[in-house]
Short mmCIF file of C-alpha atoms and ligand atoms in Angstrom, two decimals:
data_model
loop_
_atom_site.label_atom_id
_atom_site.label_comp_id
_atom_site.label_asym_id
_atom_site.label_seq_id
_atom_site.Cartn_x
_atom_site.Cartn_y
_atom_site.Cartn_z
CA MET E 1 -234.32 -12.99 -40.06
CA THR E 2 -233.78 -13.93 -36.40
CA ILE E 3 -234.66 -11.48 -33.67
CA GLU E 4 -233.11 -12.33 -30.29
CA HIS E 5 -234.19 -10.85 -26.97
CA ASN E 6 -232.32 -9.51 -23.93
CA VAL E 7 -228.94 -9.75 -25.62
CA SER E 8 -225.89 -8.48 -23.72
CA LEU E 9 -224.03 -5.80 -25.69
CA GLN E 10 -220.89 -6.12 -23.55
CA PRO E 11 -218.92 -8.07 -26.20
CA PHE E 12 -219.96 -5.57 -28.87
CA ASN E 13 -218.67 -2.28 -27.39
CA THR E 14 -214.97 -1.52 -26.93
CA PHE E 15 -215.61 0.12 -23.54
CA GLY E 16 -216.76 -3.37 -22.44
CA LEU E 17 -219.80 -1.89 -20.70
CA GLU E 18 -222.75 -4.04 -19.76
CA ALA E 19 -226.06 -3.02 -21.35
CA LYS E 20 -228.85 -5.16 -22.75
CA ALA E 21 -230.61 -4.94 -26.10
CA LYS E 22 -234.31 -5.64 -25.62
CA SER E 23 -234.30 -7.03 -29.16
CA TYR E 24 -231.32 -7.69 -31.41
CA CYS E 25 -230.75 -8.77 -34.99
CA ASN E 26 -227.36 -9.82 -36.37
CA ILE E 27 -227.24 -8.57 -39.97
CA THR E 28 -224.99 -10.59 -42.28
CA ASP E 29 -226.94 -10.09 -45.49
CA LYS E 30 -228.06 -6.95 -47.31
CA THR E 31 -231.41 -8.44 -48.37
CA VAL E 32 -232.16 -9.33 -44.77
CA LEU E 33 -231.28 -5.77 -43.74
CA SER E 34 -233.79 -4.42 -46.23
CA GLU E 35 -236.48 -6.87 -45.00
CA VAL E 36 -235.90 -5.99 -41.33
CA LEU E 37 -236.18 -2.29 -42.13
CA LYS E 38 -239.42 -2.86 -44.05
CA THR E 39 -240.92 -4.97 -41.26
CA ASN E 40 -239.94 -2.42 -38.61
CA LYS E 41 -240.93 0.66 -40.57
CA ASN E 42 -241.38 3.78 -38.42
CA GLN E 43 -239.95 1.98 -35.39
CA PRO E 44 -236.96 3.57 -33.67
CA LEU E 45 -233.78 1.58 -34.36
CA PHE E 46 -230.30 1.42 -32.91
CA ILE E 47 -227.55 0.76 -35.43
CA LEU E 48 -224.48 -0.99 -34.04
CA GLY E 49 -221.21 -1.22 -35.95
CA GLY E 50 -217.88 -1.96 -34.28
CA GLY E 51 -219.06 -0.39 -31.01
CA SER E 52 -215.86 1.63 -30.79
CA ASN E 53 -217.28 5.12 -30.55
CA MET E 54 -220.05 4.92 -28.00
CA LEU E 55 -220.62 5.04 -24.27
CA LEU E 56 -223.56 2.87 -23.26
CA THR E 57 -225.14 4.41 -20.17
CA LYS E 58 -228.35 2.36 -20.26
CA ASP E 59 -230.13 -0.63 -21.80
CA ILE E 60 -231.36 -0.23 -25.37
CA GLU E 61 -235.13 -0.49 -25.55
CA THR E 62 -235.34 -0.34 -29.36
CA LEU E 63 -234.36 -2.99 -31.92
CA VAL E 64 -230.57 -3.19 -32.30
CA LEU E 65 -229.33 -3.95 -35.81
CA HIS E 66 -225.77 -5.24 -35.62
CA ILE E 67 -224.21 -4.63 -39.02
CA ASN E 68 -221.93 -7.58 -39.77
CA LEU E 69 -221.85 -7.49 -43.57
CA LYS E 70 -218.52 -8.94 -44.76
CA GLY E 71 -216.42 -8.91 -47.92
CA ILE E 72 -213.57 -7.04 -49.61
CA GLU E 73 -213.17 -6.79 -53.39
CA VAL E 74 -211.28 -4.80 -56.01
CA VAL E 75 -213.89 -3.05 -58.15
CA ASN E 76 -211.63 -1.20 -60.58
CA GLU E 77 -207.94 -0.61 -61.17
CA SER E 78 -205.37 0.99 -63.43
CA ASP E 79 -201.56 0.85 -63.38
CA ASN E 80 -201.28 3.19 -60.39
CA THR E 81 -204.66 3.21 -58.70
CA VAL E 82 -206.99 0.62 -57.25
CA PHE E 83 -210.58 1.00 -56.05
CA VAL E 84 -211.36 -1.36 -53.19
CA LYS E 85 -214.85 -1.93 -51.85
CA ALA E 86 -215.14 -3.20 -48.28
CA MET E 87 -218.40 -4.18 -46.63
CA ALA E 88 -219.48 -2.24 -43.54
CA GLY E 89 -218.93 -5.09 -41.06
CA GLU E 90 -215.25 -5.60 -41.88
CA ASN E 91 -213.00 -4.74 -38.95
CA TRP E 92 -211.11 -1.55 -39.80
CA HIS E 93 -207.61 -2.70 -38.81
CA GLN E 94 -208.04 -6.09 -40.54
CA PHE E 95 -208.95 -4.13 -43.66
CA VAL E 96 -205.78 -1.99 -43.29
CA LEU E 97 -203.73 -5.21 -43.00
CA TRP E 98 -205.44 -6.66 -46.10
CA CYS E 99 -204.47 -3.51 -48.05
CA LEU E 100 -200.87 -3.73 -46.82
CA GLU E 101 -200.67 -7.40 -47.88
CA HIS E 102 -201.72 -6.36 -51.37
CA ASN E 103 -199.35 -3.34 -51.30
CA TYR E 104 -202.24 -0.89 -51.62
CA GLY E 105 -201.25 2.48 -50.10
CA GLY E 106 -203.24 5.27 -48.46
CA ILE E 107 -204.55 4.01 -45.12
CA GLU E 108 -201.32 2.87 -43.43
CA ASN E 109 -201.42 5.91 -41.07
CA LEU E 110 -204.86 4.78 -39.96
CA SER E 111 -203.53 1.45 -38.62
CA LEU E 112 -204.96 0.07 -35.39
CA ILE E 113 -207.96 2.40 -35.19
CA PRO E 114 -210.72 0.40 -33.50
CA GLY E 115 -214.10 -0.01 -35.18
CA ASN E 116 -215.50 -1.18 -38.49
CA VAL E 117 -215.26 0.01 -42.08
CA GLY E 118 -218.93 1.04 -42.18
CA THR E 119 -218.62 3.58 -39.42
CA SER E 120 -215.32 5.06 -40.62
CA PRO E 121 -216.97 7.74 -42.83
CA ILE E 122 -219.49 8.76 -40.16
CA GLN E 123 -216.86 10.47 -38.06
CA ASN E 124 -214.21 10.74 -40.78
CA ILE E 125 -211.65 8.82 -38.72
CA GLY E 126 -208.19 10.32 -38.70
CA ALA E 127 -204.74 9.92 -37.23
CA TYR E 128 -201.13 10.98 -37.85
CA GLY E 129 -201.83 13.42 -40.66
CA VAL E 130 -204.35 11.33 -42.64
CA GLU E 131 -208.14 11.35 -42.59
CA LEU E 132 -210.55 8.89 -44.13
CA LYS E 133 -211.69 11.56 -46.60
CA ASP E 134 -208.22 11.51 -48.22
CA VAL E 135 -208.83 7.97 -49.57
CA PHE E 136 -212.62 7.91 -49.69
CA GLU E 137 -214.17 7.35 -53.14
CA SER E 138 -217.82 6.62 -52.28
CA CYS E 139 -220.08 4.68 -49.98
CA GLU E 140 -223.31 2.82 -50.42
CA ALA E 141 -226.07 3.23 -47.87
CA ILE E 142 -229.65 2.12 -47.42
CA ASN E 143 -232.38 4.55 -46.42
CA VAL E 144 -234.00 3.25 -43.22
CA ASN E 145 -237.46 4.54 -44.19
CA THR E 146 -237.65 3.78 -47.90
CA GLN E 147 -235.00 1.06 -48.23
CA ASP E 148 -233.67 2.88 -51.30
CA ILE E 149 -229.99 2.33 -51.95
CA ARG E 150 -227.95 5.51 -52.45
CA THR E 151 -224.33 6.05 -53.42
CA PHE E 152 -222.67 8.96 -51.63
CA THR E 153 -219.72 10.75 -53.23
CA LYS E 154 -217.06 12.53 -51.20
CA GLU E 155 -218.87 15.86 -51.75
CA ASP E 156 -222.18 14.36 -50.59
CA CYS E 157 -220.55 13.30 -47.31
CA LYS E 158 -219.51 16.86 -46.31
CA PHE E 159 -216.51 15.63 -44.36
CA GLY E 160 -214.98 17.77 -41.59
CA TYR E 161 -212.83 17.14 -38.51
CA ARG E 162 -214.52 14.02 -37.07
CA GLU E 163 -217.66 15.13 -38.92
CA SER E 164 -219.84 14.14 -41.87
CA VAL E 165 -223.38 14.49 -43.18
CA PHE E 166 -224.20 11.21 -41.40
CA LYS E 167 -223.74 12.94 -38.03
CA GLN E 168 -225.58 16.08 -39.14
CA ASP E 169 -228.35 16.53 -41.75
CA LEU E 170 -228.82 12.80 -42.42
CA LYS E 171 -228.38 11.55 -38.86
CA GLY E 172 -230.28 8.27 -38.39
CA GLU E 173 -231.55 8.23 -41.97
CA TYR E 174 -229.07 5.89 -43.63
CA ILE E 175 -227.17 2.73 -42.81
CA ILE E 176 -223.84 2.49 -44.61
CA THR E 177 -223.45 -0.96 -46.16
CA SER E 178 -220.08 -0.60 -47.92
CA VAL E 179 -217.28 1.89 -48.53
CA THR E 180 -215.11 2.18 -51.66
CA PHE E 181 -211.56 3.48 -51.23
CA LYS E 182 -209.20 4.95 -53.82
CA LEU E 183 -205.73 3.59 -53.04
CA SER E 184 -202.33 3.61 -54.72
CA LYS E 185 -200.64 0.55 -56.22
CA GLN E 186 -197.21 2.13 -56.66
CA ASN E 187 -195.40 5.43 -56.03
CA HIS E 188 -197.19 5.60 -52.69
CA GLN E 189 -197.54 9.10 -51.21
CA LEU E 190 -196.25 8.62 -47.69
CA HIS E 191 -197.32 10.88 -44.81
CA THR E 192 -194.42 10.78 -42.41
CA ASP E 193 -194.30 14.44 -41.34
CA TYR E 194 -196.00 13.79 -38.03
CA GLY E 195 -193.23 14.14 -35.43
CA ALA E 196 -193.87 10.84 -33.70
CA ILE E 197 -193.76 8.89 -36.99
CA LYS E 198 -190.43 10.50 -37.96
CA GLN E 199 -188.97 9.62 -34.57
CA GLN E 200 -190.24 6.04 -34.68
CA LEU E 201 -188.76 5.48 -38.17
CA GLN E 202 -185.44 6.91 -36.97
CA ILE E 203 -185.43 4.58 -33.96
CA SER E 204 -185.89 1.66 -36.36
CA ASN E 205 -183.14 3.04 -38.67
CA ILE E 206 -185.51 3.23 -41.63
CA VAL E 207 -184.49 5.82 -44.22
CA LYS E 208 -186.71 4.81 -47.17
CA PRO E 209 -189.90 3.61 -45.53
CA THR E 210 -192.47 1.38 -47.22
CA ILE E 211 -196.19 1.58 -46.42
CA LYS E 212 -195.67 -1.43 -44.12
CA ASP E 213 -192.92 0.47 -42.26
CA VAL E 214 -195.24 3.46 -41.77
CA SER E 215 -197.98 1.16 -40.52
CA ASN E 216 -195.56 -0.52 -38.10
CA ALA E 217 -194.44 2.90 -36.83
CA VAL E 218 -198.07 3.97 -36.25
CA ILE E 219 -198.82 0.67 -34.50
CA ALA E 220 -195.80 1.15 -32.22
CA ILE E 221 -196.83 4.75 -31.37
CA ARG E 222 -200.45 3.80 -30.69
CA GLN E 223 -199.47 0.78 -28.60
CA SER E 224 -197.12 2.95 -26.52
CA LYS E 225 -199.85 5.35 -25.40
CA LEU E 226 -203.32 4.11 -26.28
CA PRO E 227 -204.79 1.22 -24.29
CA ASP E 228 -205.84 -1.90 -26.23
CA PRO E 229 -209.62 -2.36 -25.68
CA LYS E 230 -208.94 -6.10 -25.25
CA ASP E 231 -207.02 -5.29 -22.05
CA ILE E 232 -208.66 -2.06 -20.85
CA GLY E 233 -212.08 -0.95 -22.09
CA ASN E 234 -211.99 2.38 -23.93
CA SER E 235 -213.24 4.23 -26.98
CA GLY E 236 -210.08 6.00 -28.15
CA SER E 237 -210.21 9.78 -27.88
CA PHE E 238 -213.23 10.53 -25.73
CA PHE E 239 -213.19 14.25 -26.58
CA LYS E 240 -212.53 16.20 -29.76
CA ASN E 241 -209.69 18.69 -29.78
CA PRO E 242 -211.37 22.11 -29.43
CA VAL E 243 -211.02 24.64 -32.23
CA ILE E 244 -210.80 28.25 -31.01
CA THR E 245 -210.17 31.63 -32.63
CA VAL E 246 -206.68 33.10 -32.86
CA GLU E 247 -207.80 35.89 -30.46
CA GLU E 248 -209.02 33.34 -27.90
CA PHE E 249 -205.76 31.45 -28.31
CA LYS E 250 -203.67 34.59 -27.69
CA GLU E 251 -205.59 35.21 -24.49
CA LEU E 252 -205.07 31.60 -23.43
CA GLN E 253 -201.35 31.96 -24.12
CA THR E 254 -201.02 34.93 -21.78
CA ASN E 255 -202.06 32.73 -18.85
CA PHE E 256 -200.63 29.43 -20.16
CA PRO E 257 -197.55 30.23 -22.30
CA ASP E 258 -196.74 26.54 -22.89
CA VAL E 259 -200.08 25.65 -24.47
CA PRO E 260 -199.50 23.57 -27.64
CA SER E 261 -201.57 24.23 -30.78
CA TYR E 262 -202.08 23.34 -34.43
CA LYS E 263 -203.01 25.88 -37.05
CA VAL E 264 -206.40 25.16 -38.65
CA SER E 265 -206.71 28.33 -40.76
CA ASP E 266 -205.62 31.98 -40.57
CA THR E 267 -208.30 32.59 -37.96
CA LEU E 268 -208.65 29.25 -36.17
CA VAL E 269 -206.39 27.16 -33.91
CA LYS E 270 -206.82 23.62 -32.57
CA VAL E 271 -205.72 22.98 -29.00
CA PRO E 272 -205.02 19.39 -27.86
CA ALA E 273 -207.74 18.45 -25.35
CA GLY E 274 -205.29 15.91 -23.89
CA TRP E 275 -203.04 18.77 -22.80
CA LEU E 276 -205.92 20.70 -21.21
CA ILE E 277 -207.10 17.58 -19.34
CA GLU E 278 -203.57 16.80 -18.18
CA GLN E 279 -203.04 20.38 -16.92
CA ALA E 280 -206.36 20.13 -15.07
CA GLY E 281 -204.87 17.22 -13.13
CA PHE E 282 -207.00 14.37 -14.49
CA LYS E 283 -204.35 12.34 -16.31
CA GLY E 284 -204.01 8.88 -14.74
CA LYS E 285 -206.73 9.60 -12.15
CA ARG E 286 -208.60 6.44 -11.19
CA PHE E 287 -212.01 6.30 -9.52
CA ASN E 288 -212.93 2.73 -8.54
CA ASP E 289 -213.15 0.85 -11.84
CA TYR E 290 -212.91 3.78 -14.26
CA GLY E 291 -210.71 6.77 -14.91
CA VAL E 292 -208.46 8.74 -17.25
CA HIS E 293 -205.71 6.76 -19.00
CA GLN E 294 -202.20 7.13 -17.56
CA LYS E 295 -200.45 7.75 -20.89
CA GLN E 296 -203.07 9.72 -22.84
CA ALA E 297 -205.44 12.08 -21.03
CA LEU E 298 -207.91 12.12 -23.95
CA VAL E 299 -208.85 8.52 -23.29
CA LEU E 300 -211.33 7.50 -20.58
CA VAL E 301 -211.10 3.87 -19.48
CA ASN E 302 -213.10 1.07 -17.90
CA TYR E 303 -210.80 -1.06 -15.73
CA GLY E 304 -213.40 -3.80 -15.35
CA ASN E 305 -216.90 -3.36 -14.05
CA ALA E 306 -217.50 0.37 -14.43
CA LYS E 307 -220.94 1.64 -15.36
CA GLY E 308 -221.40 3.84 -18.41
CA SER E 309 -223.16 6.41 -16.26
CA ASP E 310 -220.06 6.69 -13.99
CA ILE E 311 -217.84 7.38 -17.00
CA PHE E 312 -220.37 9.90 -18.29
CA GLU E 313 -220.31 11.75 -14.95
CA LEU E 314 -216.50 11.83 -15.06
CA ALA E 315 -216.67 13.21 -18.62
CA GLN E 316 -219.01 15.97 -17.46
CA LEU E 317 -216.74 16.81 -14.54
CA ILE E 318 -213.79 17.08 -16.94
CA GLN E 319 -215.77 19.33 -19.31
CA LYS E 320 -216.83 21.63 -16.45
CA THR E 321 -213.30 21.83 -15.04
CA ILE E 322 -211.78 22.66 -18.45
CA LYS E 323 -214.40 25.37 -18.94
CA ARG E 324 -213.65 26.84 -15.51
CA ILE E 325 -209.86 26.83 -15.83
CA PHE E 326 -209.38 27.64 -19.53
CA ASN E 327 -212.81 28.99 -20.56
CA ILE E 328 -212.85 26.39 -23.35
CA SER E 329 -215.73 24.02 -24.09
CA ILE E 330 -214.67 20.52 -25.10
CA GLU E 331 -217.14 18.29 -26.93
CA THR E 332 -217.28 14.52 -26.70
CA GLU E 333 -216.15 12.61 -29.77
CA VAL E 334 -217.83 9.49 -28.43
CA ASN E 335 -221.62 9.14 -28.75
CA ILE E 336 -223.34 9.05 -25.38
CA ILE E 337 -226.20 6.55 -25.45
N1 EPU V 401 -201.07 15.95 -24.83
C1 EPU V 401 -200.77 16.13 -23.50
N2 EPU V 401 -201.17 15.17 -22.60
C2 EPU V 401 -201.83 14.05 -22.98
C3 EPU V 401 -202.14 13.87 -24.34
C4 EPU V 401 -201.77 14.83 -25.25
O1 EPU V 401 -200.17 17.11 -23.10
O2 EPU V 401 -202.15 13.23 -22.11
C5 EPU V 401 -200.67 16.97 -25.81
C6 EPU V 401 -199.21 16.93 -26.19
O3 EPU V 401 -198.78 18.25 -26.33
C7 EPU V 401 -199.20 16.27 -27.56
C8 EPU V 401 -200.52 16.78 -28.12
O4 EPU V 401 -201.39 16.80 -26.99
O5 EPU V 401 -198.13 16.71 -28.33
C9 EPU V 401 -201.11 15.90 -29.17
O6 EPU V 401 -201.22 14.57 -28.73
P1 EPU V 401 -201.34 13.37 -29.77
O7 EPU V 401 -200.36 13.51 -30.86
O8 EPU V 401 -201.37 12.10 -28.99
O9 EPU V 401 -202.73 13.61 -30.47
P2 EPU V 401 -204.12 13.98 -29.88
O10 EPU V 401 -204.47 15.35 -30.29
O11 EPU V 401 -204.17 13.66 -28.45
C10 EPU V 401 -205.38 13.14 -32.06
C11 EPU V 401 -206.57 12.26 -32.38
C12 EPU V 401 -206.21 10.79 -32.21
C13 EPU V 401 -205.05 10.47 -33.15
C14 EPU V 401 -203.87 11.41 -32.81
C15 EPU V 401 -202.73 11.25 -33.76
C16 EPU V 401 -208.50 13.61 -31.82
C17 EPU V 401 -209.62 13.83 -30.87
N3 EPU V 401 -207.67 12.61 -31.52
O12 EPU V 401 -205.07 12.94 -30.68
O13 EPU V 401 -207.32 10.02 -32.60
O14 EPU V 401 -204.64 9.13 -33.01
O15 EPU V 401 -204.30 12.78 -32.91
O16 EPU V 401 -203.04 11.81 -35.00
O17 EPU V 401 -208.39 14.33 -32.82
C18 EPU V 401 -209.23 8.84 -31.83
O18 EPU V 401 -209.91 9.61 -32.51
O19 EPU V 401 -209.76 7.91 -31.15
C19 EPU V 401 -207.79 9.00 -31.78
C20 EPU V 401 -207.02 8.25 -31.00
#
C-alpha cells in the first residue's frame, strides 16, 4: 500500500477544480483496500470514485481513497438474460460501450453519463426514462469499520430519485467495490418514449432502432446540450428537479402558466429546475471563470481556473433567487465538499 502526500485532485474531479489531498492512496486491489481500512481504523476517510458528482471547495485533510478497482465479467446467463459484474473503478460510459459491443441491453439510455460504475448506485443515476435501479441486480460493498463484505440487493438499496441508502442511513459506512447488472441478450425492451429520443431517431430516419441506435441518439442529445468535462469543467446537473405538491403546482401555474412539469404521483409533481433557473435569468450567465451553462441551466461550469467556493456561492445565489421568485427550494444534486 502506497500513501502519497499533497496530491492534486484536479485530474480526478470533472469540475477540474484544484484541491489537494493531504494523503492519498490509489486503490487497485480489494485486499489492499481492506488493509488500508484496517490500518486507518476510526480515522475519517474521503472516498473518491469518478469525481463526477462533487464540488471541491477546499483541500482534503483526511486520507483520500481513490477507488480504481477494474474488471468486467459475465457471472451468469440464460437464453435471454445476462448478469454482468463490473468493478467499481470502471468508467461508466466505457462500461455502457462494452455492453453495447456484446449486445447486452438495458443501459443504452444511460450513455455518456460521467463517473464510475461504483458510484452509480449511490445516487441512482438516471436519464431519458431509465434509472440505474431498472437494471440493478446487486452490489458488493466493504464496511469501512469492520471490513466485512456485504451484498446489497435492490430492496436493500432503497432507491429513489437520485437517492439510495448509501446517501442516507448508511452514509459513509460502506465502499462499493462492484455492481452486478441484469441485462437482456435479446428482445431488448427499448425506452424511446422520451420526446428528444423520438425526435433524434426520426432525424436519423431510424424506424426500428437497435440498442446501439438508442445509445447514439442519447449521445447526440447529451452532446448538443451538456458540456463535455474534457472541454468545460462541470458535474452534470448541479441541482435536483424539485418535487412539489399538486396544490403548490396549481398556485405556481397561476403566476407562471407556462411552467413545465412531470407527474410523479397523484399528489406530487416534478418541476424542471433548469426551467426555473432559466426564468430567473441565470442561463448562460458568466462570472469570471465560472457560470451557468449556455445550453442547459441546470449545469454550473468552470471555464478554467474557477475556485470551488466561487461556484458554491453562485449555487447559493441561484437557490435564494428561485426561493424568492417561485417559493420553491431546490437542492443540490452534487455533493459540496
Ligand atoms: N429546461 C429549461 N431550460 C434549461 C433546461 C431545461 O427550460 O436550461 C426545461 C425544459 O422545459 C425541458 C425540461 O426543462 O423540457 C427538461 O429538461 P431536460 O430534458 O434537459 O431534463 P432535465 O430535467 O433538465 C434531467 C436529469 C438529467 C438527465 C435528463 C434527461 C435531473 C436533475 N437531471 O434533466 O441528468 O440527463 O433529465 O433525462 O434529474 C445529471 O443528473 O447529471 C443529468 C444530466
